[in-house]
Backbone as CSV, one residue per row, in Angstrom:
resi,resn,N_x,N_y,N_z,CA_x,CA_y,CA_z,C_x,C_y,C_z
1,ILE,3.860,-9.251,-11.998,4.410,-8.571,-10.832,4.065,-9.393,-9.594
2,ILE,5.066,-9.667,-8.764,4.786,-10.237,-7.448,5.278,-9.243,-6.397
3,GLU,4.690,-9.333,-5.222,5.023,-8.408,-4.141,5.943,-9.051,-3.116
4,THR,6.762,-8.210,-2.514,7.543,-8.666,-1.367,6.585,-8.829,-0.183
5,ASN,6.963,-9.671,0.749,6.165,-9.869,1.959,6.639,-8.865,3.020
6,THR,6.525,-7.566,2.681,7.052,-6.512,3.544,5.998,-5.467,3.883
7,PHE,4.727,-5.785,3.679,3.636,-4.840,3.911,3.780,-4.115,5.252
8,GLY,4.073,-4.844,6.307,4.179,-4.255,7.641,5.601,-4.145,8.161
9,ALA,6.581,-4.122,7.263,7.979,-4.117,7.711,8.514,-2.695,7.882
10,ASN,7.759,-1.890,8.627,8.245,-0.546,8.991,8.505,-0.512,10.503
11,ARG,9.236,0.491,10.916,9.689,0.583,12.323,8.527,0.511,13.316
12,PHE,7.413,1.198,13.036,6.291,1.207,13.984,5.644,-0.164,14.109
13,ARG,5.434,-0.841,12.996,4.786,-2.157,13.049,5.711,-3.240,13.604
14,LEU,7.005,-3.067,13.437,7.952,-4.062,13.941,8.281,-3.874,15.423
15,SER,8.057,-2.677,15.936,8.416,-2.338,17.309,7.819,-3.268,18.371
16,PRO,6.525,-3.642,18.302,5.982,-4.528,19.336,6.696,-5.881,19.430
17,TYR,7.414,-6.256,18.375,8.123,-7.531,18.354,9.614,-7.365,18.659
18,GLY,10.009,-6.137,19.019,11.407,-5.870,19.307,12.285,-5.882,18.062
19,LEU,11.692,-5.663,16.893,12.428,-5.749,15.630,12.575,-4.401,14.924
20,GLU,12.358,-3.312,15.654,12.424,-1.989,15.022,13.795,-1.677,14.427
21,SER,14.839,-2.331,14.902,16.177,-2.090,14.350,16.475,-3.018,13.159
22,ALA,15.535,-3.880,12.784,15.753,-4.839,11.695,15.033,-4.444,10.409
23,VAL,14.650,-3.180,10.266,13.900,-2.738,9.089,14.670,-3.052,7.804
24,GLU,15.926,-2.660,7.745,16.695,-2.888,6.514,16.860,-4.380,6.239
25,GLU,17.229,-5.120,7.259,17.456,-6.559,7.093,16.197,-7.281,6.602
26,LEU,15.049,-7.008,7.231,13.814,-7.701,6.868,13.324,-7.312,5.475
27,ASN,13.437,-6.039,5.122,13.001,-5.615,3.793,13.910,-6.175,2.701
28,CYS,15.201,-6.164,2.934,16.130,-6.731,1.943,15.900,-8.233,1.773
29,GLU,15.639,-8.925,2.876,15.354,-10.358,2.791,14.039,-10.605,2.056
30,GLY,13.044,-9.746,2.278,11.788,-9.853,1.543,11.997,-9.716,0.044
31,VAL,12.863,-8.784,-0.342,13.173,-8.609,-1.765,13.906,-9.848,-2.297
32,ARG,14.872,-10.337,-1.543,15.633,-11.510,-1.985,14.720,-12.705,-2.233
33,LEU,13.794,-12.952,-1.297,12.880,-14.085,-1.439,11.940,-13.908,-2.630
34,ALA,11.414,-12.717,-2.800,10.516,-12.461,-3.936,11.274,-12.579,-5.251
35,ARG,12.489,-12.063,-5.279,13.316,-12.135,-6.493,13.601,-13.596,-6.833
36,GLU,13.883,-14.400,-5.815,14.137,-15.828,-6.023,12.897,-16.512,-6.601
37,ALA,11.719,-16.189,-6.052,10.480,-16.794,-6.536,10.126,-16.308,-7.946
38,ALA,10.410,-15.047,-8.235,10.056,-14.465,-9.531,10.959,-14.969,-10.646
39,GLY,12.214,-15.216,-10.313,13.162,-15.576,-11.363,13.163,-14.493,-12.422
40,ASP,13.111,-14.897,-13.668,13.028,-13.913,-14.750,11.624,-13.849,-15.330
41,ARG,10.632,-14.360,-14.557,9.252,-14.426,-15.029,8.392,-13.252,-14.584
42,ALA,8.865,-12.458,-13.616,8.015,-11.392,-13.077,8.866,-10.279,-12.488
43,TRP,8.273,-9.104,-12.425,8.890,-7.987,-11.709,8.593,-8.142,-10.221
44,VAL,9.417,-7.515,-9.401,9.226,-7.557,-7.952,8.851,-6.163,-7.461
45,ALA,7.685,-6.093,-6.821,7.193,-4.831,-6.255,7.463,-4.818,-4.756
46,GLY,8.092,-3.761,-4.280,8.324,-3.590,-2.855,7.035,-3.126,-2.185
47,ALA,6.428,-3.994,-1.383,5.144,-3.699,-0.748,5.333,-2.894,0.528
48,MET,4.578,-1.810,0.621,4.568,-0.966,1.820,3.121,-0.675,2.184
49,GLY,2.794,-0.862,3.459,1.454,-0.573,3.941,1.475,0.556,4.949
50,PRO,0.308,0.876,5.498,0.217,1.941,6.503,1.111,1.655,7.713
51,LEU,1.383,2.696,8.461,2.283,2.595,9.610,1.703,1.805,10.770
52,GLY,0.390,1.665,10.808,-0.227,0.969,11.930,-0.424,1.873,13.132
53,ILE,-0.227,3.155,12.918,-0.399,4.160,13.974,-0.901,5.426,13.291
54,ARG,-1.821,6.115,13.911,-2.451,7.281,13.281,-1.491,8.465,13.215
55,ILE,-1.553,9.182,12.082,-0.749,10.392,11.943,-1.642,11.602,12.136
56,GLU,-1.013,12.759,12.295,-1.778,13.984,12.528,-2.745,14.248,11.374
57,PRO,-3.880,14.816,11.574,-4.388,15.390,12.816,-5.124,14.381,13.711
58,PHE,-5.180,13.101,13.300,-5.925,12.108,14.077,-5.075,11.405,15.123
59,GLY,-3.772,11.513,15.015,-2.857,10.876,15.953,-1.711,11.803,16.285
60,HIS,-0.766,11.307,17.050,0.336,12.149,17.528,1.587,12.085,16.647
61,ILE,1.582,11.283,15.581,2.736,11.174,14.691,2.652,12.286,13.640
62,SER,3.708,13.095,13.546,3.717,14.198,12.576,3.905,13.658,11.162
63,HIS,3.553,14.476,10.183,3.759,14.092,8.786,5.244,13.848,8.514
64,GLN,6.108,14.665,9.113,7.545,14.512,8.899,8.050,13.184,9.465
65,GLU,7.580,12.817,10.653,8.002,11.547,11.248,7.478,10.372,10.435
66,ALA,6.232,10.471,9.976,5.670,9.409,9.134,6.500,9.242,7.871
67,GLN,6.827,10.363,7.235,7.616,10.286,6.012,8.984,9.667,6.286
68,ALA,9.606,9.996,7.400,10.924,9.434,7.732,10.849,7.918,7.914
69,VAL,9.784,7.426,8.541,9.634,5.986,8.745,9.406,5.290,7.404
70,PHE,8.553,5.864,6.568,8.350,5.303,5.226,9.647,5.348,4.415
71,GLU,10.389,6.431,4.543,11.628,6.581,3.786,12.640,5.501,4.158
72,GLN,12.726,5.164,5.445,13.632,4.108,5.893,13.283,2.786,5.210
73,GLN,12.000,2.459,5.155,11.586,1.210,4.515,11.815,1.266,3.007
74,ALA,11.458,2.375,2.377,11.631,2.506,0.932,13.097,2.386,0.537
75,LYS,13.967,2.985,1.315,15.413,2.926,1.039,15.892,1.475,1.108
76,ALA,15.419,0.721,2.092,15.815,-0.685,2.227,15.302,-1.505,1.048
77,LEU,14.060,-1.276,0.636,13.505,-2.013,-0.503,14.259,-1.676,-1.789
78,ALA,14.573,-0.398,-1.974,15.317,0.013,-3.166,16.706,-0.612,-3.177
79,SER,17.383,-0.594,-2.028,18.727,-1.177,-1.987,18.670,-2.687,-2.159
80,GLY,17.546,-3.299,-1.798,17.373,-4.736,-2.003,17.170,-5.101,-3.462
81,GLY,16.745,-4.118,-4.277,16.638,-4.360,-5.710,15.246,-4.540,-6.273
82,VAL,14.236,-3.879,-5.690,12.887,-3.981,-6.258,12.838,-3.306,-7.627
83,ASP,11.841,-3.682,-8.418,11.618,-3.080,-9.735,10.655,-1.901,-9.668
84,LEU,9.797,-1.900,-8.648,8.802,-0.860,-8.443,8.300,-0.952,-7.012
85,PHE,7.477,0.001,-6.619,6.888,0.023,-5.270,5.381,-0.105,-5.388
86,ILE,4.774,-0.805,-4.425,3.321,-0.840,-4.316,2.945,-0.413,-2.897
87,LEU,2.270,0.714,-2.803,1.805,1.265,-1.530,0.332,0.904,-1.456
88,GLU,-0.054,0.082,-0.480,-1.392,-0.501,-0.542,-2.120,-0.518,0.796
89,THR,-3.443,-0.585,0.677,-4.366,-0.724,1.804,-4.348,0.497,2.721
90,PHE,-4.049,1.661,2.176,-4.090,2.896,2.956,-5.536,3.334,3.097
91,GLN,-5.899,3.800,4.295,-7.250,4.295,4.552,-7.267,5.805,4.750
92,HIS,-6.113,6.387,5.010,-5.983,7.814,5.309,-5.136,8.431,4.194
93,LEU,-5.764,9.234,3.328,-5.063,9.793,2.174,-3.799,10.558,2.553
94,PRO,-3.792,11.403,3.592,-2.537,12.082,3.935,-1.389,11.121,4.257
95,GLU,-1.702,9.967,4.827,-0.650,8.989,5.109,-0.100,8.405,3.807
96,LEU,-0.980,8.111,2.853,-0.519,7.616,1.551,0.356,8.657,0.864
97,LEU,-0.007,9.911,0.959,0.792,10.965,0.336,2.180,11.068,0.978
98,GLN,2.273,10.833,2.284,3.582,10.819,2.952,4.423,9.635,2.460
99,ALA,3.756,8.501,2.235,4.474,7.327,1.736,5.005,7.582,0.323
100,ILE,4.210,8.209,-0.519,4.663,8.527,-1.881,5.851,9.478,-1.818
101,ALA,5.754,10.514,-0.994,6.853,11.473,-0.857,8.122,10.777,-0.384
102,ALA,7.982,9.821,0.521,9.142,9.091,1.038,9.807,8.269,-0.053
103,VAL,8.999,7.567,-0.839,9.566,6.778,-1.934,10.251,7.701,-2.932
104,ARG,9.602,8.806,-3.274,10.178,9.745,-4.238,11.479,10.366,-3.719
105,ALA,11.639,10.451,-2.401,12.867,11.006,-1.830,14.067,10.081,-2.022
106,VAL,13.801,8.768,-2.228,14.905,7.813,-2.335,14.963,7.075,-3.669
107,SER,13.936,7.237,-4.524,13.898,6.425,-5.736,13.075,7.090,-6.844
108,THR,13.438,6.762,-8.064,12.640,7.188,-9.222,11.869,6.017,-9.817
109,LEU,11.895,4.859,-9.145,11.175,3.685,-9.632,9.668,3.947,-9.644
110,PRO,8.922,3.233,-10.483,7.467,3.414,-10.533,6.792,3.114,-9.186
111,ILE,5.696,3.835,-8.939,4.908,3.664,-7.715,3.462,3.368,-8.090
112,ILE,2.932,2.271,-7.540,1.497,1.986,-7.573,0.962,2.408,-6.217
113,ALA,-0.016,3.324,-6.202,-0.576,3.843,-4.940,-2.039,3.421,-4.842
114,GLN,-2.371,2.650,-3.799,-3.722,2.103,-3.655,-4.345,2.442,-2.306
115,MET,-5.622,2.785,-2.372,-6.417,3.049,-1.171,-7.393,1.900,-0.960
116,ARG,-7.788,1.732,0.264,-8.869,0.797,0.611,-10.165,1.596,0.563
117,VAL,-11.180,1.059,-0.091,-12.451,1.773,-0.216,-13.599,0.930,0.331
118,THR,-14.697,1.620,0.599,-15.908,0.963,1.099,-16.975,1.019,0.012
119,ALA,-18.192,0.585,0.349,-19.300,0.600,-0.604,-19.443,1.983,-1.229
120,GLY,-19.712,2.002,-2.501,-19.835,3.265,-3.208,-18.507,3.790,-3.720
121,GLY,-17.416,3.105,-3.381,-16.110,3.482,-3.894,-15.492,4.691,-3.245
122,VAL,-15.807,4.942,-1.964,-15.163,6.046,-1.235,-14.275,5.463,-0.143
123,THR,-13.299,6.246,0.314,-12.433,5.761,1.385,-13.228,5.689,2.684
124,THR,-12.675,5.021,3.675,-13.363,4.899,4.959,-13.546,6.259,5.630
125,GLU,-12.767,7.260,5.207,-12.918,8.618,5.738,-13.816,9.485,4.854
126,GLY,-14.440,8.863,3.836,-15.402,9.575,3.005,-14.822,10.361,1.840
127,VAL,-13.543,10.141,1.517,-12.925,10.833,0.381,-13.265,10.052,-0.884
128,ASP,-13.786,10.746,-1.904,-14.100,9.995,-3.120,-12.830,9.754,-3.924
129,THR,-12.868,8.691,-4.700,-11.652,8.241,-5.354,-11.185,9.159,-6.474
130,SER,-12.035,10.024,-6.969,-11.549,11.001,-7.948,-10.559,11.949,-7.275
131,GLN,-10.816,12.294,-6.016,-9.883,13.132,-5.254,-8.594,12.362,-4.950
132,VAL,-8.725,11.080,-4.663,-7.553,10.245,-4.413,-6.674,10.226,-5.654
133,LEU,-7.274,9.976,-6.813,-6.511,9.914,-8.056,-5.755,11.214,-8.300
134,THR,-6.432,12.333,-8.180,-5.797,13.635,-8.401,-4.641,13.846,-7.426
135,ALA,-4.854,13.505,-6.155,-3.824,13.724,-5.127,-2.605,12.843,-5.339
136,VAL,-2.809,11.556,-5.641,-1.652,10.671,-5.794,-0.894,10.975,-7.080
137,GLN,-1.606,11.414,-8.099,-0.930,11.805,-9.333,-0.048,13.027,-9.089
138,ARG,-0.594,14.008,-8.392,0.160,15.216,-8.058,1.368,14.884,-7.179
139,ALA,1.239,13.877,-6.319,2.321,13.505,-5.403,3.440,12.718,-6.087
140,GLY,3.169,12.170,-7.273,4.224,11.473,-7.992,4.006,9.994,-8.229
141,ALA,2.795,9.486,-7.965,2.513,8.069,-8.250,2.393,7.872,-9.758
142,ASP,2.702,6.669,-10.210,2.622,6.328,-11.630,1.355,5.559,-11.974
143,VAL,0.774,4.886,-10.978,-0.451,4.108,-11.129,-1.285,4.368,-9.881
144,ALA,-2.602,4.504,-10.046,-3.503,4.682,-8.896,-4.463,3.512,-8.854
145,GLY,-4.957,3.215,-7.656,-5.904,2.121,-7.578,-6.461,1.899,-6.202
146,VAL,-7.127,0.757,-6.086,-7.766,0.366,-4.834,-7.432,-1.091,-4.556
147,ASN,-7.462,-1.468,-3.284,-7.239,-2.860,-2.916,-7.884,-3.138,-1.572
148,CYS,-7.926,-4.419,-1.224,-8.421,-4.880,0.070,-9.840,-4.393,0.331
149,CYS,-10.700,-4.583,-0.663,-12.082,-4.127,-0.549,-12.979,-5.087,-1.321
150,GLU,-14.263,-4.933,-1.123,-15.240,-5.719,-1.877,-15.084,-5.454,-3.368
151,ALA,-15.327,-6.451,-4.176,-15.165,-6.311,-5.619,-16.055,-5.204,-6.191
152,LEU,-17.299,-5.097,-5.734,-18.193,-4.066,-6.275,-17.764,-2.673,-5.845
153,ALA,-17.225,-2.533,-4.627,-16.686,-1.238,-4.190,-15.484,-0.860,-5.045
154,ALA,-14.639,-1.844,-5.335,-13.477,-1.597,-6.191,-13.916,-1.171,-7.579
155,LEU,-14.921,-1.844,-8.108,-15.427,-1.511,-9.439,-15.964,-0.079,-9.485
156,ASP,-16.740,0.309,-8.465,-17.257,1.680,-8.394,-16.112,2.688,-8.343
157,ALA,-15.112,2.404,-7.504,-13.984,3.321,-7.349,-13.198,3.455,-8.644
158,LEU,-12.925,2.330,-9.288,-12.144,2.367,-10.522,-12.903,3.069,-11.647
159,ALA,-14.230,2.904,-11.680,-15.027,3.599,-12.697,-14.938,5.103,-12.489
160,GLU,-14.997,5.539,-11.239,-14.889,6.965,-10.947,-13.501,7.490,-11.308
161,MET,-12.472,6.713,-10.981,-11.104,7.113,-11.325,-10.923,7.176,-12.845
162,ARG,-11.493,6.212,-13.540,-11.391,6.178,-15.002,-11.995,7.436,-15.616
163,ASP,-13.104,7.899,-15.037,-13.755,9.098,-15.559,-12.886,10.340,-15.393
164,VAL,-12.065,10.364,-14.347,-11.146,11.490,-14.132,-9.954,11.370,-15.070
165,GLY,-9.447,10.145,-15.208,-8.327,9.883,-16.111,-7.008,10.405,-15.594
166,GLY,-5.965,10.165,-16.381,-4.660,10.708,-16.059,-3.615,9.674,-15.704
167,LEU,-3.994,8.579,-15.067,-3.038,7.536,-14.688,-3.599,6.157,-15.042
168,PRO,-2.727,5.190,-15.300,-3.196,3.806,-15.375,-3.794,3.409,-14.019
169,LEU,-4.733,2.478,-14.047,-5.433,2.070,-12.823,-5.142,0.624,-12.481
170,CYS,-5.225,0.324,-11.185,-4.975,-1.023,-10.678,-6.044,-1.350,-9.637
171,GLY,-6.642,-2.523,-9.737,-7.620,-2.958,-8.743,-7.272,-4.339,-8.219
172,GLN,-7.225,-4.479,-6.899,-6.961,-5.760,-6.261,-7.999,-5.988,-5.164
173,PRO,-9.246,-6.298,-5.562,-10.296,-6.498,-4.549,-10.146,-7.838,-3.835
174,ASN,-10.845,-7.947,-2.722,-10.937,-9.214,-2.001,-12.053,-10.046,-2.614
175,ALA,-11.985,-11.337,-2.407,-13.022,-12.246,-2.888,-14.149,-12.285,-1.859
176,GLY,-14.911,-11.214,-1.779,-16.015,-11.141,-0.833,-15.597,-10.537,0.495
177,GLN,-16.568,-10.452,1.393,-16.351,-9.903,2.729,-15.687,-10.957,3.605
178,ALA,-14.673,-10.566,4.362,-13.999,-11.520,5.245,-14.947,-11.988,6.345
179,ARG,-14.904,-13.278,6.626,-15.704,-13.870,7.699,-14.777,-14.725,8.562
180,SER,-15.066,-14.748,9.841,-14.294,-15.584,10.749,-14.850,-17.006,10.711
181,VAL,-14.007,-17.952,10.296,-14.400,-19.353,10.220,-13.341,-20.150,10.970
182,GLY,-13.744,-20.725,12.091,-12.804,-21.513,12.889,-11.596,-20.708,13.348
183,GLY,-11.817,-19.427,13.647,-10.734,-18.583,14.120,-9.853,-18.008,13.024
184,ARG,-10.207,-18.254,11.765,-9.444,-17.717,10.628,-10.332,-16.770,9.835
185,ASN,-9.750,-15.676,9.365,-10.482,-14.769,8.483,-10.381,-15.297,7.058
186,LEU,-11.531,-15.640,6.480,-11.572,-16.184,5.123,-12.468,-15.311,4.247
187,HIS,-12.112,-15.209,2.985,-12.935,-14.512,2.000,-13.689,-15.589,1.233
188,LEU,-15.012,-15.602,1.367,-15.813,-16.724,0.869,-16.403,-16.478,-0.504
189,GLY,-16.055,-15.404,-1.158,-16.564,-15.164,-2.504,-16.033,-16.197,-3.481
190,SER,-16.856,-16.551,-4.424,-16.470,-17.547,-5.429,-15.622,-16.889,-6.520
191,PRO,-14.900,-17.700,-7.264,-14.166,-17.144,-8.409,-15.102,-16.448,-9.405
192,GLU,-16.303,-16.994,-9.582,-17.264,-16.380,-10.501,-17.676,-14.999,-10.028
193,TYR,-17.904,-14.849,-8.706,-18.262,-13.542,-8.159,-17.130,-12.550,-8.392
194,LEU,-15.913,-12.980,-8.088,-14.777,-12.084,-8.230,-14.553,-11.710,-9.687
């Protein structure tokens, strides 16, 4: 499976660049490029990330508005021809649930739903991953997991999810903690550590 380069291709994240009206075009092009690179060797997952703006109760964006923005992106990815969806690096479980609902409103394709976790395998808001697994399964995800986190945090989270059971699991940890080196964020963990 390879991912489209569309993690931030939603209306809210594109708005600062004056590209909020290009959601469909950019997502379809992301699918085209990934499909070209994959050939017949891999499936193409339509990547969707958080909105980049807080939703209620922590922000002013309603759940309905969040779902509509996710739905616009999901519809574009589906029309572009993805094989599945990957919703990743979410830190706020209610936002991930809105993204799942949006995908389910436009597609029956498989969904991988991933949260970002911290040490001990809990979300940054303190939700344990057993609750995440139960919630995303109930919402309609086909695979649950974690990403964009330390390898040991991912391992803790996946072990907890495994104990709950119910869905296949996916882990995509980072190779160590990101460090700024010469103005670039680099993950300095070795392949052996990972």
